[in-house]
Backbone as CSV, one residue per row, in Angstrom:
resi,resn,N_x,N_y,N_z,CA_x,CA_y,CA_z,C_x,C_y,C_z
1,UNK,64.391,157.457,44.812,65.522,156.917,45.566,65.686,157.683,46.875
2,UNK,65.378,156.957,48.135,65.833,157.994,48.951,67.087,157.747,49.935
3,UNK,67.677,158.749,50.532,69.109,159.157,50.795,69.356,158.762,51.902
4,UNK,69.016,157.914,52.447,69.770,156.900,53.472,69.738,155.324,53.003
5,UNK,70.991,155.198,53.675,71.628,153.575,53.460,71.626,152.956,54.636
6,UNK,70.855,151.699,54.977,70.949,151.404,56.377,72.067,150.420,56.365
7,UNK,73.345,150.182,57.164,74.085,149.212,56.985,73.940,148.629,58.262
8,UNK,73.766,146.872,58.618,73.818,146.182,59.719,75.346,145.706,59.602
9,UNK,75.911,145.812,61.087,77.177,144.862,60.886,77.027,144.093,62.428
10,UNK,77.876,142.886,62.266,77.758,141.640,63.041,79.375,142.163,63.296
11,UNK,79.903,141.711,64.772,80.981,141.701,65.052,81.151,141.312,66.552
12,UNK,82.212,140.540,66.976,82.420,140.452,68.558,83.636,141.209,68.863
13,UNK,83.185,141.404,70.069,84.575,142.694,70.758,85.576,141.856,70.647
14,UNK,85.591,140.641,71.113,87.064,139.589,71.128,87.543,139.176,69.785
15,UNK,87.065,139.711,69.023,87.527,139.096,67.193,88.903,140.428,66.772
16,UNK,90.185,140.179,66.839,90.837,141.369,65.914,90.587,141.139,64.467
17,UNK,90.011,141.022,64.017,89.544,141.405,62.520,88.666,142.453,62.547
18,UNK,88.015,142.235,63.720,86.701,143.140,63.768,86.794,144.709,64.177
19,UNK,87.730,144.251,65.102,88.453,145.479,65.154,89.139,146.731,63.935
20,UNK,89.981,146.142,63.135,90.590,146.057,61.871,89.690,146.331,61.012
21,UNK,88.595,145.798,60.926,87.334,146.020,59.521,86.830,146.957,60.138
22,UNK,86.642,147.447,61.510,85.844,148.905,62.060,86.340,149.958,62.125
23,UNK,87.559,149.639,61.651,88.787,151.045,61.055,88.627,150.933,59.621
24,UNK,88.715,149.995,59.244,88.031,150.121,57.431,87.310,150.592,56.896
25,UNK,86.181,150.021,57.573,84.729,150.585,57.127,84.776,152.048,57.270
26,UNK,85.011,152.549,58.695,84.892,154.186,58.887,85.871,154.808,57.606
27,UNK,87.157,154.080,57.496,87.544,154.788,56.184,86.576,154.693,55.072
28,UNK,86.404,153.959,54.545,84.931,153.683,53.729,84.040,154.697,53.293
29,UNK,83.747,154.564,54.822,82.275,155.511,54.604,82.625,156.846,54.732
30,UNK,83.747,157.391,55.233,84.687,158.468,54.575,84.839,158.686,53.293
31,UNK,85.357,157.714,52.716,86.022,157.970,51.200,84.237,158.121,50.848
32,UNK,83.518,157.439,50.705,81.493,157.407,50.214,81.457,158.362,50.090
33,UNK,81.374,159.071,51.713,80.909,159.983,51.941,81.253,161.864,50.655
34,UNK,82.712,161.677,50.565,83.383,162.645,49.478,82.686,162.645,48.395
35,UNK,81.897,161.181,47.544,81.545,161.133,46.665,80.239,161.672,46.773
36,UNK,79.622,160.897,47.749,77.705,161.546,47.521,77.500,162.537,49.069
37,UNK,77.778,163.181,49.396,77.758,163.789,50.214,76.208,164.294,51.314
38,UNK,75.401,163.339,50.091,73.971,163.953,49.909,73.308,162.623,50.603
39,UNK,73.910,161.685,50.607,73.820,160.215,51.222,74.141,160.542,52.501
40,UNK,73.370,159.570,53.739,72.805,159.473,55.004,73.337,157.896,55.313
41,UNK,73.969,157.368,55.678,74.187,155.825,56.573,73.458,156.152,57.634
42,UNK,72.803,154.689,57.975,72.358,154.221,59.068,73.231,152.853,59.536
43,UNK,73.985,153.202,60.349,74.747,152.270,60.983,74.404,151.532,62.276
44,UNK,74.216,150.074,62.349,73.901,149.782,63.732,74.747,148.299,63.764
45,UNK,75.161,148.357,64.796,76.073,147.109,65.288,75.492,146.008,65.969
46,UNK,75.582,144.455,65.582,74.498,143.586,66.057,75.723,142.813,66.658
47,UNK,75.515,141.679,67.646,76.338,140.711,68.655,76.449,139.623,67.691
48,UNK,77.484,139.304,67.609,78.683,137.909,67.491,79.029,136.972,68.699
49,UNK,78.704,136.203,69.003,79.811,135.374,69.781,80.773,134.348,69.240
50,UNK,81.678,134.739,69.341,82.825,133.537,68.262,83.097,132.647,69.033
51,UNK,83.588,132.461,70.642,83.776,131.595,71.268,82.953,131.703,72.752
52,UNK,81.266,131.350,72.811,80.367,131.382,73.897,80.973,130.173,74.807
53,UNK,81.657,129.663,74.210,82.191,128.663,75.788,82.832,128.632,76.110
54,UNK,83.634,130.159,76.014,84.574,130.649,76.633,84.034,130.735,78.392
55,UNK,84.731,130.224,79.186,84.290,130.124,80.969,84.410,131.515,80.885
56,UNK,83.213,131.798,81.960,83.207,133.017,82.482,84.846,132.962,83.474
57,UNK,85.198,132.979,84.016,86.246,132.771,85.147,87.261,132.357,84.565
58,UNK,87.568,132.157,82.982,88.889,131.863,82.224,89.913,132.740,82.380
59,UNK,91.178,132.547,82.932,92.500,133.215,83.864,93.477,132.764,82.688
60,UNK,93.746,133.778,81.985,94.692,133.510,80.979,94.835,134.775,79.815
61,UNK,96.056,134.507,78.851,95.641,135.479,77.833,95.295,135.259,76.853
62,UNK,95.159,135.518,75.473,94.799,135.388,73.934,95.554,133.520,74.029
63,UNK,96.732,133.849,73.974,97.787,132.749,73.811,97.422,131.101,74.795
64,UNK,97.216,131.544,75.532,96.667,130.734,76.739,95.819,129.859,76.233
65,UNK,94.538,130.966,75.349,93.282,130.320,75.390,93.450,129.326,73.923
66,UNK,94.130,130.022,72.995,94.544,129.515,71.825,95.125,127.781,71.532
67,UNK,96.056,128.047,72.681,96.479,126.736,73.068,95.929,125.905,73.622
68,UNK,95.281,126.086,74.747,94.765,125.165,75.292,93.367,124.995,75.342
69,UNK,92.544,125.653,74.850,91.303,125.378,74.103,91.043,125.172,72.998
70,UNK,92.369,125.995,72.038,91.680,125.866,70.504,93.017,124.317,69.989
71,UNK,93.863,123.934,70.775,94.554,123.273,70.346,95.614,123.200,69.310
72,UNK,96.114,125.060,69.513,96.805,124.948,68.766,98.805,124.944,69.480
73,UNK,99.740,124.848,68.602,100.781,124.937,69.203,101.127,126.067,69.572
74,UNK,101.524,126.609,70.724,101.967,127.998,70.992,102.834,128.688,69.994
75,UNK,104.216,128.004,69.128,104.364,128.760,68.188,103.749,129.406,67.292
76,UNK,102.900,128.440,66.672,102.284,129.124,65.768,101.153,130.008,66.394
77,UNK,101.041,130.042,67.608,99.979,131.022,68.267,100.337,132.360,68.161
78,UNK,102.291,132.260,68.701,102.136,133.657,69.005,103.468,134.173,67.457
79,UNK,103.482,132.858,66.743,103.553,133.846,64.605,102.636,134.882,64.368
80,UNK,101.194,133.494,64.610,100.158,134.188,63.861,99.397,135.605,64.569
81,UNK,99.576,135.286,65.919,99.318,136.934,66.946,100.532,137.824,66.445
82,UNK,101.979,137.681,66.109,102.722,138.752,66.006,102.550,139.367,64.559
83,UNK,101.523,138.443,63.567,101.259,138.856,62.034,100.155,140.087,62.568
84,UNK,99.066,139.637,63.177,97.970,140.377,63.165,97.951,141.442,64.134
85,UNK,99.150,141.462,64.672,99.444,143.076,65.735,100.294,143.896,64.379
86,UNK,101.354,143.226,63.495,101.981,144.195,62.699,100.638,144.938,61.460
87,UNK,99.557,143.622,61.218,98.786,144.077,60.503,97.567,145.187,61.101
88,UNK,97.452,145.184,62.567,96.379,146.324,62.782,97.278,147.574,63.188
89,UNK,98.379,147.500,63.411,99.614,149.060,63.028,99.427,149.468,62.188
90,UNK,99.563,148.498,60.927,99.183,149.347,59.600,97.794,149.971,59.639
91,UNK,96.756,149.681,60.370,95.560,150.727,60.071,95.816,151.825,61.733
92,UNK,96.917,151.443,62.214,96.685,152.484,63.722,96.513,152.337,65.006
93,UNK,96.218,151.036,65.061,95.592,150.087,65.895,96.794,149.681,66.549
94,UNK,96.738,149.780,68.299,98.113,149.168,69.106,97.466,147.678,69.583
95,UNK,97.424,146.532,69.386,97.307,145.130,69.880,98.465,144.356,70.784
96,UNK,97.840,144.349,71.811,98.879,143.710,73.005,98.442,142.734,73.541
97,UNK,98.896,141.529,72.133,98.057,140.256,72.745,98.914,139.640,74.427
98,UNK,99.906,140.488,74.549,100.616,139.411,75.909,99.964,140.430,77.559
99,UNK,99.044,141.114,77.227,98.104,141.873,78.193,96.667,141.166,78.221
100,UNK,96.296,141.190,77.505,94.705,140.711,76.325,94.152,139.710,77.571
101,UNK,93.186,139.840,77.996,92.505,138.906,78.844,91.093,138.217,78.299
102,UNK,91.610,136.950,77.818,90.743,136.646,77.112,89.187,136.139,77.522
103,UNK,88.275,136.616,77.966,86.980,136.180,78.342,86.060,136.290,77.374
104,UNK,84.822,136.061,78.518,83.505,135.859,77.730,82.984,136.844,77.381
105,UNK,82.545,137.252,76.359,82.110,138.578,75.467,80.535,139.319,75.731
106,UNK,79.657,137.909,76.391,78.452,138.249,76.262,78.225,139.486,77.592
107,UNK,78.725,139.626,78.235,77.955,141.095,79.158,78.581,142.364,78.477
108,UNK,79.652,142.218,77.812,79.993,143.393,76.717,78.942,143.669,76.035
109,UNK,78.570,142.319,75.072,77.477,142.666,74.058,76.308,143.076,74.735
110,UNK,75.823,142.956,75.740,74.520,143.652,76.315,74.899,145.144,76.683
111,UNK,75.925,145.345,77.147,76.501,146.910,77.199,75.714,147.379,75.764
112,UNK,76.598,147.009,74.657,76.282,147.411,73.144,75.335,147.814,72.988
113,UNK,73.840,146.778,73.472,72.437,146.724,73.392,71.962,148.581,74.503
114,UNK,72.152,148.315,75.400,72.293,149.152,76.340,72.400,150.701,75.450
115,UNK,73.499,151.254,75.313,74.264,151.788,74.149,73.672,152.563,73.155
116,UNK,72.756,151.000,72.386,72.585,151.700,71.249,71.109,152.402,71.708
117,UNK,70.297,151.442,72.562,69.056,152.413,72.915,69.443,153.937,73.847
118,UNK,70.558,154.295,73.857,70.614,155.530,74.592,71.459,156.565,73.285
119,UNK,71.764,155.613,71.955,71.687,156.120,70.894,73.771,156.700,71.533
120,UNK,74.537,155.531,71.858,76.102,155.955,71.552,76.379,154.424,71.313
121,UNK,75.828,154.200,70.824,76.501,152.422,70.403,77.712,152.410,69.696
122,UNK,78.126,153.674,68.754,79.590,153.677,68.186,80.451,153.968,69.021
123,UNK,80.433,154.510,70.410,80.611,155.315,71.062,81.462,153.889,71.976
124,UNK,80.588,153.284,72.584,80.550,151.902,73.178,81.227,151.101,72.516
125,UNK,81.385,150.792,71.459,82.098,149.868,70.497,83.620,150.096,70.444
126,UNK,84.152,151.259,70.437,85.452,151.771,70.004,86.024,151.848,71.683
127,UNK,85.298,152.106,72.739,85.998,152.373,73.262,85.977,150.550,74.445
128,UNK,85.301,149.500,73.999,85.240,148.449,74.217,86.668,147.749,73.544
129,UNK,86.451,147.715,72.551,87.617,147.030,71.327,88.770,147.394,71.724
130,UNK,89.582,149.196,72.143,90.478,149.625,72.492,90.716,148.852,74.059
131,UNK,89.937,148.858,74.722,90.384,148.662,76.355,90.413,147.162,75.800
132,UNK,90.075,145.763,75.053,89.911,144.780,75.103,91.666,144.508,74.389
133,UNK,91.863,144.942,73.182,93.300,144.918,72.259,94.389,145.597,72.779
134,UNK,94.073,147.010,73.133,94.987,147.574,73.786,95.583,147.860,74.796
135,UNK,94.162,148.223,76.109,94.704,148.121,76.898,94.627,146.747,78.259
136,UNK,94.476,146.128,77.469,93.959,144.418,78.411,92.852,144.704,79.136
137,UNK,92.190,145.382,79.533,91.383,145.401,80.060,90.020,144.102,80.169
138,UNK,89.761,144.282,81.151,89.123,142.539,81.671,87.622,142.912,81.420
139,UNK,87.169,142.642,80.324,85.864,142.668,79.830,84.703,141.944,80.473
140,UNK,84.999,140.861,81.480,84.145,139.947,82.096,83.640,140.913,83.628
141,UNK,84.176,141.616,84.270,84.351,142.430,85.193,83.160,143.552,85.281
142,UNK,82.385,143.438,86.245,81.154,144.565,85.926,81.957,145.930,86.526
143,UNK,82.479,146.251,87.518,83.301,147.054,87.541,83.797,147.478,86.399
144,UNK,84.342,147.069,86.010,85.501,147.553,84.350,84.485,147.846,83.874
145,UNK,83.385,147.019,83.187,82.312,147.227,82.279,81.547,148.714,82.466
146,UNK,81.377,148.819,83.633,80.645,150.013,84.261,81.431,151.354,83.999
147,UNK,82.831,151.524,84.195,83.837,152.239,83.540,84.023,152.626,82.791
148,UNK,84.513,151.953,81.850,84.518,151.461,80.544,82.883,152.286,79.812
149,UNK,81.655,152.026,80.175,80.457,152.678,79.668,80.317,154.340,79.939
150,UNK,80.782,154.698,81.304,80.792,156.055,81.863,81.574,156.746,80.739
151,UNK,82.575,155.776,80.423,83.677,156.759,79.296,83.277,157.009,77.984
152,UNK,82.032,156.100,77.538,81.759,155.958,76.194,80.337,157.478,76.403
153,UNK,79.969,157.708,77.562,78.709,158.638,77.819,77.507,157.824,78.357
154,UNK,77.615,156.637,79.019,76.646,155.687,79.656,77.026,156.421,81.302
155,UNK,75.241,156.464,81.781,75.587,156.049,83.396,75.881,154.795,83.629
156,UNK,76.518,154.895,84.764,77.408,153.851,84.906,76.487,152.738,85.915
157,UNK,75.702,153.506,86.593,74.213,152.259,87.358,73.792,151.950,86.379
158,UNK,73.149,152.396,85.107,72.096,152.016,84.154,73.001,150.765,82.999
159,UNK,74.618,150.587,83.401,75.659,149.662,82.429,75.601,148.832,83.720
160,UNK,75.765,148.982,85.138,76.054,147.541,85.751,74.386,146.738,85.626
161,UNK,73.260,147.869,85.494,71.687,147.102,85.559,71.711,146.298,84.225
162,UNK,72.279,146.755,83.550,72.259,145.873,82.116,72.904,144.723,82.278
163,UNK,74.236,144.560,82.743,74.817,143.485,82.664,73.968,142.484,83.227
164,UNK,73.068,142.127,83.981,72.067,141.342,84.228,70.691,141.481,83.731
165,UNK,70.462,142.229,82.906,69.146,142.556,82.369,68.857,141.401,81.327
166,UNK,67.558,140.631,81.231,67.345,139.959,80.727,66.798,140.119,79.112
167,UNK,66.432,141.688,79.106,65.934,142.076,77.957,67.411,142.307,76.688
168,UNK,67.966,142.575,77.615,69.582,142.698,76.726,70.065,141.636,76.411
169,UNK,70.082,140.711,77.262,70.367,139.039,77.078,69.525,138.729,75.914
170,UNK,68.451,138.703,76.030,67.355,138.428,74.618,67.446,139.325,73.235
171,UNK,68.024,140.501,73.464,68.527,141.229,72.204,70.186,140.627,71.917
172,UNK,70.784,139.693,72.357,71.918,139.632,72.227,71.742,138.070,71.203
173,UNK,70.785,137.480,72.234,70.577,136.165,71.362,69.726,136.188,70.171
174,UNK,68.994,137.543,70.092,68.356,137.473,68.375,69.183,137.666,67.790
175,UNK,70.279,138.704,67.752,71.429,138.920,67.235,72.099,137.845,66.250
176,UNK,72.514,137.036,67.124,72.771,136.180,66.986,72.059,134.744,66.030
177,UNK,71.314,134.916,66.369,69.895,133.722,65.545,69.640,134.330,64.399
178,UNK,69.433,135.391,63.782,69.124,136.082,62.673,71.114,136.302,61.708
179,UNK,71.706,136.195,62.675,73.383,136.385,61.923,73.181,134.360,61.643
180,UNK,72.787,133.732,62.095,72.941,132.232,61.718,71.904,132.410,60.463
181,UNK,70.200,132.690,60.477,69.751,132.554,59.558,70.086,133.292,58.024
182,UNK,71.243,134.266,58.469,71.528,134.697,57.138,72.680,133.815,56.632
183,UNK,73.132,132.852,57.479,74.332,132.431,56.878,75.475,132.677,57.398
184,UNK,75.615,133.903,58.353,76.856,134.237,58.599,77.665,133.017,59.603
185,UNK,78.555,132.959,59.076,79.775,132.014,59.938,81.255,132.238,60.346
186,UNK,81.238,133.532,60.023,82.049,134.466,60.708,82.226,135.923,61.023
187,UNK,82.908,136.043,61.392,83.113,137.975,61.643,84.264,138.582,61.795
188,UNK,84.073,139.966,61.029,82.883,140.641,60.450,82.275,140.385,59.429
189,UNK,80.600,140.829,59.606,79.920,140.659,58.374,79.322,142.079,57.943
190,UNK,79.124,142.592,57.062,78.194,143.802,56.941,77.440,143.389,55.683
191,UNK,75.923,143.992,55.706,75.190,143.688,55.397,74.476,145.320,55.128
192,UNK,74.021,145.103,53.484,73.878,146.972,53.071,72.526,146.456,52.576
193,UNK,71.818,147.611,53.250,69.854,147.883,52.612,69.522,146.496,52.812
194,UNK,69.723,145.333,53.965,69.364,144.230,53.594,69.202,143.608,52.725
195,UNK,70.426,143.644,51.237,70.188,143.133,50.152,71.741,142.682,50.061
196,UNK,72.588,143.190,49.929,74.000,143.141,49.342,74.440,143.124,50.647
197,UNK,75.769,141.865,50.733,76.539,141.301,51.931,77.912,141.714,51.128
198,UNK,79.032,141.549,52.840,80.571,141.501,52.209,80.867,141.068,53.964
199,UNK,81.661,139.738,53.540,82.045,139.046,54.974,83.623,139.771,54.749
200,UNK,83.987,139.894,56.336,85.194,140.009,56.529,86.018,141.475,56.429
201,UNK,87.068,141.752,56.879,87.423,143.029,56.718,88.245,143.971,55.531
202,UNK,87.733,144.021,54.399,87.803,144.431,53.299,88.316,145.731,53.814
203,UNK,88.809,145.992,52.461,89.245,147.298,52.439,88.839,148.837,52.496
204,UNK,88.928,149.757,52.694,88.205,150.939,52.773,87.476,150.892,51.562
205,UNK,88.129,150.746,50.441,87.706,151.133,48.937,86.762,150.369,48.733
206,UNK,86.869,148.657,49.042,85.753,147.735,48.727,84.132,148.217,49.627
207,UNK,84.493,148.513,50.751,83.293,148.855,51.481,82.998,150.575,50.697
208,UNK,83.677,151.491,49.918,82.708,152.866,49.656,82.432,152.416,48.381
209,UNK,83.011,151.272,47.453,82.462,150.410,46.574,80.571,149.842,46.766
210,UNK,81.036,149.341,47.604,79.746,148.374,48.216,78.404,149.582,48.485
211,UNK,78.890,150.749,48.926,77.523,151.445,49.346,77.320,152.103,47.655
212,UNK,78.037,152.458,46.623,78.088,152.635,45.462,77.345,151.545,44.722
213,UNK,77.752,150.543,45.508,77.045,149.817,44.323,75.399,149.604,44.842
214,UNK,75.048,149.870,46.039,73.713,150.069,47.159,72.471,150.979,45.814
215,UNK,73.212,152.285,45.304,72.948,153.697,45.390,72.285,152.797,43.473
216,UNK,73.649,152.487,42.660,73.279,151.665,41.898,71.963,150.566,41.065
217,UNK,72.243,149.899,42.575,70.665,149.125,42.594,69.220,149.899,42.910
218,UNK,69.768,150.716,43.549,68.111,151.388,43.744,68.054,152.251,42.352
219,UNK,68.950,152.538,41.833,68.679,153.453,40.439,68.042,152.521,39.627
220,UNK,68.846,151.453,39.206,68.332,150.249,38.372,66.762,150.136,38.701
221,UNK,66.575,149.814,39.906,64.962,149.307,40.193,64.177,150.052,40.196
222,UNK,64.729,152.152,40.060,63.446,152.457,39.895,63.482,152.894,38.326
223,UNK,64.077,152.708,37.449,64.123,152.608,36.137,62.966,151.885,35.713
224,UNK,63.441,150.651,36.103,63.026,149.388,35.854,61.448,149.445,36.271
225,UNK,60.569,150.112,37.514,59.678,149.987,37.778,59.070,151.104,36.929
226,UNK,59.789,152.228,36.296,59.375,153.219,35.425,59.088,152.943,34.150
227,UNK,59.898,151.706,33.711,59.470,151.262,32.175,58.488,150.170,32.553
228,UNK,58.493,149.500,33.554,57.047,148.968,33.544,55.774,149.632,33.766
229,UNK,55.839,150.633,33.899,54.464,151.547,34.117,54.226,152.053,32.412
C-alpha cells in the first residue's frame, strides 16, 4: 500500500458551493490527517465552467445575472443568496453577493493552469474565490487578474501572458471534457485515487471518511491479490 492519495477536484471560482466545499475539504483532510499522519494527499484542482455564456462584458451583479439570464424572480434570488451568505458564515466565509461581479470565469481558470505548473495552485484558488465572494473583485479584468496572481506568489507578466495563452486555454478545455466524460454535472466534484467519487460540498467528516475509506480499498485489494497468489 503506498502512502499517497491523489485527490482530483473540479470546481469554478463563480460557484459558492465551491467555495464552501474548499473550506470543507481542508477541514477534512485535517481531521485525515490526525488519524494517519503517515498518509501524503496529492491535491490538484481541475476547471468547471457552470455558466460559459456568461458575456465577457456582462455589467451587473450575482442578482442581475440570476434574473435576467437564469430567469429567475429577484425575490427568490436574493432569499436564496441571503441563505447561502448565512450558510458560508457558518464555515467563515464573508459573501457579498450585492458587490459580486458576475463574469466569465474562463481567464481565471487559465490563471489556475498557470499556478499549478509553478506549483501554488492552492495558493491561486483561495485567493481567487476570496477577491470573487468577498471582495467583488472583477475577475474578467487582466489587470485585477495580474494582481490578484502577484498576491497568490505568480509574476505578474507571466499571469497577464497566460490570460491569452493558448496552451492554458487547451488545459482548461480538457478539464472540462474529461469532468463531462466522468459524468460530472455539477460542482464541486472530488474524485479519490481515481476510483471513489463524492459530488458536492459534504462535510468535513464525510470527505476524512472518503480518504478512509481510499486507505480501506487498497488494504482489501492487496489481501485479496495475496490470497490469490
Amino acid at each position: 500500500m503506498t502512502d499517497t492519495i491523489r485527490v482530483d477536484i473540479w470546481s469554478d471560482i463563480a460557484c459558492p458551493w465551491c467555495y464552501i466545499g474548499k473550506r470543507r475539504f481542508d477541514a477534512g483532510t485535517a481531521l485525515f490527517a490526525q488519524q494517519h499522519p503517515d498518509v501524503t494527499l496529492e491535491v490538484e484542482s481541475h476547471s468547471y465552467e457552470l455558466s460559459p455564456d456568461t458575456p465577457e462584458d456582462f455589467a451587473g451583479d450575482e442578482i442581475d445575472f440570476l434574473v435576467k439570464h437564469k430567469g429567475m424572480p429577484r425575490a427568490d434570488v436574493e432569499s436564496m443568496l441571503g441563505q447561502m451568505t448565512e450558510l458560508a458564515a457558518s464555515e467563515g466565509l464573508e459573501y457579498h453577493f450585492d458587490r459580486l461581479q458576475h463574469v466569465n470565469t474562463r481567464r481565471a481558470h487559465r490563471l489556475l493552469h498557470l499556478a499549478k505548473d509553478r506549483g501554488l495552485q492552492p495558493e491561486m484558488s483561495e485567493r481567487l474565490f476570496a477577491a470573487y465572494f468577498t471582495e467583488g473583485a472583477n475577475l474578467a479584468d487582466a489587470d485585477v487578474l495580474a494582481a490578484l496572481a502577484a498576491d497568490a506568489g505568480l509574476d505578474a507578466d507571466d499571469a497577464r501572458a497566460a490570460l491569452t495563452d493558448e496552451e492554458y486555454g487547451d488545459a482548461v478545455d480538457r478539464d472540462i471534457t474529461r469532468a463531462r466524460m466522468l459524468g460530472v454535472t455539477g460542482v464541486p466534484f472530488f474524485l479519490f485515487d481515481q476510483q471513489y467519487s463524492i459530488p458536492g460540498a459534504q462535510t468535513a467528516e464525510i470527505f476524512a471518511d472518503a480518504l478512509g475509506r481510499v486507505l480501506q480499498l487498497r488494504e482489501q485489494a492487496t489481501r485479496e491479490e495475496a490470497t490469490a497468489e
